Tab-separated table of C-alpha atoms in Angstrom:
chain	number	residue	atom	x	y	z
A	60	UNK	CA	-11.583	-16.965	132.430
A	61	UNK	CA	-10.049	-16.121	136.011
A	62	UNK	CA	-6.609	-17.602	134.627
A	63	UNK	CA	-6.804	-16.155	131.235
A	64	UNK	CA	-8.066	-12.497	132.193
A	65	UNK	CA	-6.597	-11.970	135.435
A	66	UNK	CA	-3.906	-14.504	135.709
A	67	UNK	CA	-5.925	-16.178	138.962
A	68	UNK	CA	-5.420	-20.137	139.781
A	69	UNK	CA	-8.634	-21.652	139.292
A	70	UNK	CA	-11.063	-21.852	142.088
A	71	UNK	CA	-11.057	-25.450	143.720
A	72	UNK	CA	-13.898	-25.067	146.060
A	73	UNK	CA	-17.160	-23.618	146.318
A	74	UNK	CA	-16.637	-22.171	149.457
A	75	UNK	CA	-13.775	-19.939	148.179
A	76	UNK	CA	-14.742	-16.512	148.893
A	77	UNK	CA	-13.795	-14.946	145.705
A	78	UNK	CA	-16.072	-17.493	144.103
A	79	UNK	CA	-18.816	-16.423	146.262
A	80	UNK	CA	-18.378	-13.164	145.370
A	81	UNK	CA	-18.258	-13.788	141.768
A	82	UNK	CA	-21.066	-15.637	142.136
A	83	UNK	CA	-23.132	-13.319	143.814
A	84	UNK	CA	-22.337	-10.701	141.480
A	85	UNK	CA	-23.796	-12.960	138.325
A	86	UNK	CA	-26.813	-13.510	140.648
A	87	UNK	CA	-27.454	-9.710	141.040
A	88	UNK	CA	-26.855	-9.006	137.335
A	89	UNK	CA	-29.308	-11.915	136.771
A	90	UNK	CA	-31.666	-10.364	139.079
A	91	UNK	CA	-31.090	-7.057	137.230
A	92	UNK	CA	-32.413	-8.690	134.037
A	93	UNK	CA	-35.693	-9.546	135.368
A	94	UNK	CA	-36.254	-6.079	136.891
A	95	UNK	CA	-35.481	-4.555	133.461
A	96	UNK	CA	-37.591	-6.955	132.016
A	97	UNK	CA	-34.556	-8.838	130.039
A	98	UNK	CA	-32.877	-5.665	128.694
A	99	UNK	CA	-29.565	-5.839	130.984
A	100	UNK	CA	-27.688	-7.533	128.327
A	101	UNK	CA	-28.251	-4.346	125.860
A	102	UNK	CA	-26.218	-2.498	128.347
A	103	UNK	CA	-22.265	-2.215	128.092
A	104	UNK	CA	-20.637	-1.982	131.718
A	105	UNK	CA	-18.722	0.865	130.382
A	106	UNK	CA	-21.987	2.584	130.067
A	107	UNK	CA	-23.705	1.962	133.040
A	108	UNK	CA	-21.885	4.359	135.059
A	109	UNK	CA	-23.352	7.099	132.770
A	110	UNK	CA	-26.965	5.591	133.053
A	111	UNK	CA	-29.769	7.053	135.212
A	112	UNK	CA	-31.436	4.006	135.995
A	113	UNK	CA	-31.624	3.555	139.751
A	114	UNK	CA	-31.137	-0.151	139.468
A	115	UNK	CA	-28.443	-0.338	137.112
A	116	UNK	CA	-26.420	2.249	139.350
A	117	UNK	CA	-26.541	0.344	142.538
A	118	UNK	CA	-25.531	-2.792	140.969
A	119	UNK	CA	-22.736	-1.244	139.089
A	120	UNK	CA	-20.969	0.506	142.126
A	121	UNK	CA	-22.195	-2.181	144.644
A	122	UNK	CA	-21.150	-5.017	143.188
A	123	UNK	CA	-19.708	-4.896	139.858
A	124	UNK	CA	-17.025	-2.309	139.858
A	125	UNK	CA	-15.574	-3.094	143.538
A	126	UNK	CA	-15.296	-6.760	142.101
A	127	UNK	CA	-13.371	-5.756	138.807
A	128	UNK	CA	-11.152	-3.183	140.503
A	129	UNK	CA	-9.922	-5.871	142.884
A	130	UNK	CA	-9.431	-8.697	140.492
A	131	UNK	CA	-7.364	-5.986	138.223
A	132	UNK	CA	-5.138	-5.271	141.216
A	133	UNK	CA	-4.873	-8.995	141.943
A	134	UNK	CA	-3.496	-9.665	138.309
A	135	UNK	CA	-1.074	-6.919	138.628
A	136	UNK	CA	0.474	-8.640	141.552
A	137	UNK	CA	0.679	-12.168	140.382
A	138	UNK	CA	3.504	-13.783	138.476
A	139	UNK	CA	1.347	-15.475	135.808
A	140	UNK	CA	0.825	-13.807	132.163
A	141	UNK	CA	-2.664	-12.296	131.813
A	142	UNK	CA	-4.713	-9.873	129.795
A	143	UNK	CA	-4.597	-7.088	132.205
A	144	UNK	CA	-0.656	-7.193	132.315
A	145	UNK	CA	-0.822	-7.064	128.422
A	146	UNK	CA	-3.138	-4.162	128.456
A	147	UNK	CA	-0.746	-2.407	130.734
A	148	UNK	CA	1.834	-3.009	128.372
A	149	UNK	CA	0.079	-1.426	125.749
A	150	UNK	CA	-1.361	1.768	127.741
A	151	UNK	CA	0.963	4.392	126.204
A	152	UNK	CA	0.272	3.193	122.613
A	153	UNK	CA	-3.538	3.273	123.198
A	154	UNK	CA	-3.529	5.820	125.894
A	155	UNK	CA	-5.711	3.731	128.671
A	156	UNK	CA	-5.516	4.735	131.952
A	157	UNK	CA	-6.447	2.501	134.864
A	158	UNK	CA	-10.009	3.220	134.800
A	159	UNK	CA	-9.980	2.554	131.446
A	160	UNK	CA	-8.512	-1.006	131.990
A	161	UNK	CA	-10.961	-1.347	134.589
A	162	UNK	CA	-13.671	-0.661	132.395
A	163	UNK	CA	-12.451	-3.102	129.600
A	164	UNK	CA	-11.658	-5.859	131.895
A	165	UNK	CA	-15.160	-5.532	133.353
A	166	UNK	CA	-16.570	-5.875	129.583
A	167	UNK	CA	-14.589	-8.985	128.993
A	168	UNK	CA	-15.431	-10.826	132.830
A	169	UNK	CA	-18.821	-10.822	131.892
A	170	UNK	CA	-18.736	-11.765	128.263
A	171	UNK	CA	-15.868	-14.089	128.519
A	172	UNK	CA	-17.816	-16.432	131.269
A	173	UNK	CA	-20.230	-16.657	128.868
A	174	UNK	CA	-18.346	-16.915	125.864
A	175	UNK	CA	-15.800	-20.094	127.269
A	176	UNK	CA	-19.143	-21.719	128.303
A	177	UNK	CA	-20.473	-21.665	124.899
A	178	UNK	CA	-17.640	-22.713	122.965
A	179	UNK	CA	-16.869	-25.491	125.014
A	180	UNK	CA	-20.161	-26.956	125.219
A	181	UNK	CA	-20.525	-26.235	121.201
A	182	UNK	CA	-17.011	-28.192	120.844
A	183	UNK	CA	-18.068	-31.071	122.887
A	184	UNK	CA	-20.980	-31.456	121.096
A	185	UNK	CA	-19.921	-31.689	117.728
A	186	UNK	CA	-17.227	-33.860	118.572
A	187	UNK	CA	-19.557	-36.280	119.831
A	188	UNK	CA	-21.610	-35.736	116.672
A	189	UNK	CA	-18.557	-36.742	114.750
A	190	UNK	CA	-16.596	-39.372	116.348
A	191	UNK	CA	-14.379	-39.557	113.102
A	192	UNK	CA	-13.307	-36.175	113.349
A	193	UNK	CA	-12.738	-36.898	116.966
A	194	UNK	CA	-10.763	-40.262	116.526
A	195	UNK	CA	-8.580	-38.448	113.838
A	196	UNK	CA	-7.613	-35.678	116.180
A	197	UNK	CA	-6.897	-38.149	118.901
A	198	UNK	CA	-4.571	-40.109	116.825
A	199	UNK	CA	-2.798	-37.071	115.952
A	200	UNK	CA	-2.139	-36.287	119.501
A	201	UNK	CA	-1.229	-39.831	120.247
A	202	UNK	CA	1.484	-39.743	117.265
A	203	UNK	CA	2.505	-36.319	118.821
A	204	UNK	CA	2.929	-37.789	122.287
A	205	UNK	CA	4.686	-40.986	120.979
A	206	UNK	CA	7.459	-38.662	118.990
A	207	UNK	CA	8.145	-36.240	121.725
A	208	UNK	CA	6.877	-37.741	125.183
A	209	UNK	CA	5.065	-35.170	125.951
A	210	UNK	CA	1.577	-33.397	125.073
A	211	UNK	CA	1.621	-30.524	122.855
A	212	UNK	CA	1.083	-27.140	123.658
A	213	UNK	CA	-0.270	-24.128	121.827
A	214	UNK	CA	2.841	-23.406	119.992
A	215	UNK	CA	2.818	-26.930	118.613
A	216	UNK	CA	-0.531	-26.698	116.678
A	217	UNK	CA	1.082	-26.024	113.459
A	218	UNK	CA	2.093	-29.702	113.925
A	219	UNK	CA	-1.787	-30.879	114.573
A	220	UNK	CA	-3.155	-30.046	111.205
A	221	UNK	CA	-6.917	-32.168	111.792
A	222	UNK	CA	-6.919	-30.406	115.371
A	223	UNK	CA	-6.151	-26.948	113.530
A	224	UNK	CA	-8.649	-27.415	110.773
A	225	UNK	CA	-11.358	-28.392	113.386
A	226	UNK	CA	-10.801	-25.711	115.468
A	227	UNK	CA	-10.605	-23.181	112.653
A	228	UNK	CA	-14.009	-24.161	111.229
A	229	UNK	CA	-15.705	-24.221	114.724
A	230	UNK	CA	-14.686	-20.441	115.574
A	231	UNK	CA	-16.121	-19.722	112.044
A	232	UNK	CA	-19.606	-19.749	113.373
A	233	UNK	CA	-20.867	-17.373	115.618
A	234	UNK	CA	-23.279	-17.244	118.490
A	235	UNK	CA	-25.365	-14.133	119.892
A	236	UNK	CA	-23.583	-12.586	123.076
A	237	UNK	CA	-24.028	-10.271	125.645
A	238	UNK	CA	-22.749	-7.701	123.087
A	239	UNK	CA	-25.663	-8.034	121.046
A	240	UNK	CA	-23.526	-9.474	118.171
A	241	UNK	CA	-25.941	-11.230	115.348
A	242	UNK	CA	-26.456	-14.571	115.002
A	243	UNK	CA	-24.828	-15.641	111.643
A	244	UNK	CA	-23.280	-18.337	109.772
A	245	UNK	CA	-20.155	-16.817	107.432
A	246	UNK	CA	-19.902	-17.150	103.916
A	247	UNK	CA	-16.504	-17.911	102.562
A	248	UNK	CA	-14.696	-15.840	99.725
A	249	UNK	CA	-11.661	-18.076	98.506
A	250	UNK	CA	-8.372	-16.026	97.504
A	251	UNK	CA	-5.227	-17.761	96.867
A	252	UNK	CA	-6.559	-20.958	98.543
A	253	UNK	CA	-7.402	-18.960	101.764
A	254	UNK	CA	-10.801	-18.699	103.180
A	255	UNK	CA	-12.016	-15.467	104.344
A	256	UNK	CA	-15.393	-15.028	106.426
A	257	UNK	CA	-18.116	-12.718	105.840
A	258	UNK	CA	-18.322	-11.957	108.731
A	259	UNK	CA	-14.632	-10.803	109.780
A	260	UNK	CA	-15.776	-9.200	113.416
A	261	UNK	CA	-13.300	-10.099	115.940
A	262	UNK	CA	-15.394	-9.543	118.640
A	263	UNK	CA	-17.956	-12.172	117.379
A	264	UNK	CA	-15.243	-14.535	116.332
A	265	UNK	CA	-14.465	-14.660	120.112
A	266	UNK	CA	-18.136	-14.319	121.772
A	267	UNK	CA	-19.317	-18.091	121.146
A	268	UNK	CA	-18.884	-21.129	118.958
A	269	UNK	CA	-21.184	-21.745	116.155
A	270	UNK	CA	-24.683	-22.603	115.160
A	271	UNK	CA	-25.853	-23.326	111.834
A	272	UNK	CA	-24.042	-26.424	111.415
A	273	UNK	CA	-23.895	-27.739	108.225
A	274	UNK	CA	-23.782	-31.481	107.211
A	275	UNK	CA	-20.437	-31.124	104.994
A	276	UNK	CA	-18.608	-29.736	108.144
A	277	UNK	CA	-17.043	-33.085	109.042
A	278	UNK	CA	-15.261	-33.705	105.549
A	279	UNK	CA	-13.858	-30.086	105.999
A	280	UNK	CA	-12.586	-31.132	109.226
A	281	UNK	CA	-10.757	-34.382	107.929
A	282	UNK	CA	-8.761	-32.778	105.095
A	283	UNK	CA	-9.554	-29.039	104.059
A	284	UNK	CA	-6.041	-27.767	104.408
A	285	UNK	CA	-7.092	-24.537	103.151
A	286	UNK	CA	-8.115	-23.438	106.769
A	287	UNK	CA	-5.326	-24.711	108.146
A	288	UNK	CA	-2.901	-21.266	108.504
A	289	UNK	CA	-3.136	-17.636	108.403
A	290	UNK	CA	-2.283	-16.312	105.179
A	291	UNK	CA	-0.966	-13.032	106.858
A	292	UNK	CA	1.550	-14.121	108.896
A	293	UNK	CA	1.863	-18.094	108.870
A	294	UNK	CA	0.707	-18.895	112.226
A	295	UNK	CA	-2.003	-21.563	112.495
A	296	UNK	CA	-4.255	-19.493	114.489
A	297	UNK	CA	-8.148	-20.051	114.276
A	298	UNK	CA	-9.044	-16.436	115.056
A	299	UNK	CA	-6.253	-15.342	112.164
A	300	UNK	CA	-4.557	-12.071	112.150
A	301	UNK	CA	-6.694	-10.378	115.018
A	302	UNK	CA	-3.976	-11.896	117.346
A	303	UNK	CA	-1.791	-8.681	116.264
A	304	UNK	CA	-3.944	-6.435	117.995
A	305	UNK	CA	-6.335	-7.862	120.566
A	306	UNK	CA	-4.318	-10.005	123.096
A	307	UNK	CA	-7.233	-11.658	124.814
A	308	UNK	CA	-8.231	-13.400	121.599
A	309	UNK	CA	-5.088	-15.526	121.549
A	310	UNK	CA	-5.450	-16.054	125.015
A	311	UNK	CA	-9.089	-17.438	124.709
A	312	UNK	CA	-7.788	-19.411	121.717
A	313	UNK	CA	-4.812	-20.934	123.807
A	314	UNK	CA	-7.847	-21.789	126.679
A	315	UNK	CA	-9.739	-23.438	124.191
A	316	UNK	CA	-6.975	-25.663	122.866
A	317	UNK	CA	-5.705	-26.531	126.343
A	318	UNK	CA	-9.534	-27.454	127.139
A	319	UNK	CA	-9.963	-29.780	123.796
A	320	UNK	CA	-6.385	-31.567	123.923
A	321	UNK	CA	-6.216	-32.126	127.767
A	322	UNK	CA	-9.975	-33.887	127.186
A	323	UNK	CA	-9.103	-35.721	124.153
A	324	UNK	CA	-5.664	-37.072	125.340
A	325	UNK	CA	-7.567	-38.781	128.347
A	326	UNK	CA	-11.093	-39.299	127.035
A	327	UNK	CA	-13.362	-40.120	124.090
A	328	UNK	CA	-16.541	-37.921	123.822
A	329	UNK	CA	-19.683	-40.068	123.597
A	330	UNK	CA	-23.681	-39.238	123.942
A	331	UNK	CA	-25.340	-40.038	126.934
A	332	UNK	CA	-27.140	-43.497	127.105
A	333	UNK	CA	-31.053	-43.542	128.297
A	334	UNK	CA	-32.029	-46.259	130.816
A	335	UNK	CA	-32.500	-48.602	127.992
A	336	UNK	CA	-28.912	-47.982	126.500
A	337	UNK	CA	-30.369	-45.864	123.440
A	338	UNK	CA	-27.808	-42.848	122.785
A	339	UNK	CA	-28.813	-39.309	123.742
A	340	UNK	CA	-27.330	-36.684	121.452
A	341	UNK	CA	-27.242	-33.009	122.455
A	342	UNK	CA	-29.310	-31.021	119.828
A	343	UNK	CA	-27.613	-29.106	117.285
A	344	UNK	CA	-30.760	-27.913	115.549
A	345	UNK	CA	-32.387	-26.376	118.494
A	346	UNK	CA	-30.980	-24.398	121.762
A	347	UNK	CA	-31.902	-22.709	124.655
A	348	UNK	CA	-30.728	-19.320	125.439
A	349	UNK	CA	-28.833	-18.598	128.766
A	350	UNK	CA	-27.629	-14.860	129.470
A	351	UNK	CA	-27.311	-14.296	125.590
A	352	UNK	CA	-25.779	-17.120	124.653
A	353	UNK	CA	-27.081	-20.345	123.026
A	354	UNK	CA	-26.438	-23.660	124.617
A	355	UNK	CA	-27.647	-26.834	122.576
A	356	UNK	CA	-30.696	-28.370	124.078
A	357	UNK	CA	-30.396	-31.839	125.969
A	358	UNK	CA	-26.608	-31.451	126.724
A	359	UNK	CA	-25.749	-34.548	128.456
A	360	UNK	CA	-22.364	-36.153	127.228
A	361	UNK	CA	-20.029	-38.857	128.528
A	362	UNK	CA	-16.396	-38.533	129.119
A	363	UNK	CA	-14.993	-42.082	128.662
A	364	UNK	CA	-11.753	-42.669	129.732
A	365	UNK	CA	-8.942	-44.454	127.157
A	366	UNK	CA	-8.109	-47.573	128.400
A	367	UNK	CA	-5.155	-48.469	125.813
A	368	UNK	CA	-3.611	-46.505	123.074
A	369	UNK	CA	-5.004	-48.791	120.904
A	370	UNK	CA	-8.296	-47.452	121.495
A	371	UNK	CA	-7.146	-44.178	119.434
């Protein structure tokens, strides 16, 4: 998330000062939730500054605001494309000032840490349950690499119909997030062979991957071509036409693409094994809540590296 929102490279060591500063801020936020009896997740950070609660005020001005201001300034100085720069480029159109951008980045910082964790865990869990889907995507990736001599990039996703169909189906399910979006499985409205979700809130579609996962999903992942493109602009975007006005959505989808592609190119996702060799699947029917997101219970998987191309 540092890379997407602020353009900073990944942190390689737990001793990194920036990592320790972020960890301290998240720890203080967790402690704040205990003080407020779990109500801290109901407060948007942009409104904390006007709140009269002393604990919230101390957290915001001592830990949260200085960290976000530092990250925003860092994002403007790096060469890497990031959300801060995109917001700067649109500030005249939307009349953002520097404080507004810092406030928005702060919201995304807290939300996105949870969101990317949730999305990644659910994607791995679903692929673990559906090895046939995983195999189809891996074969598709292998064919692409053999034809082009390289791994696919986000701009190549129109040539990966199995992957696009899978990701689109995953993003159609919503989890509770720090913004209190309601957990709700979307129902489709079909128009001209395109599916429109009942719950078309763009923030919901980025704040977590799925929940009520149906047994028929596997068939949809394999062959249902009506989910493979956006009817509005022809882009094969799992999050649809929201990318027109919300730059972070495309960045998050791009990051999710990279995570899945890089994993499946190298590994097969398999369930963990018990000491007797029995397969231990993460649960799709039960979960634990962590900071407003849902994580499947017993999430333990194995990433088994491919030995030969024929394995795909």
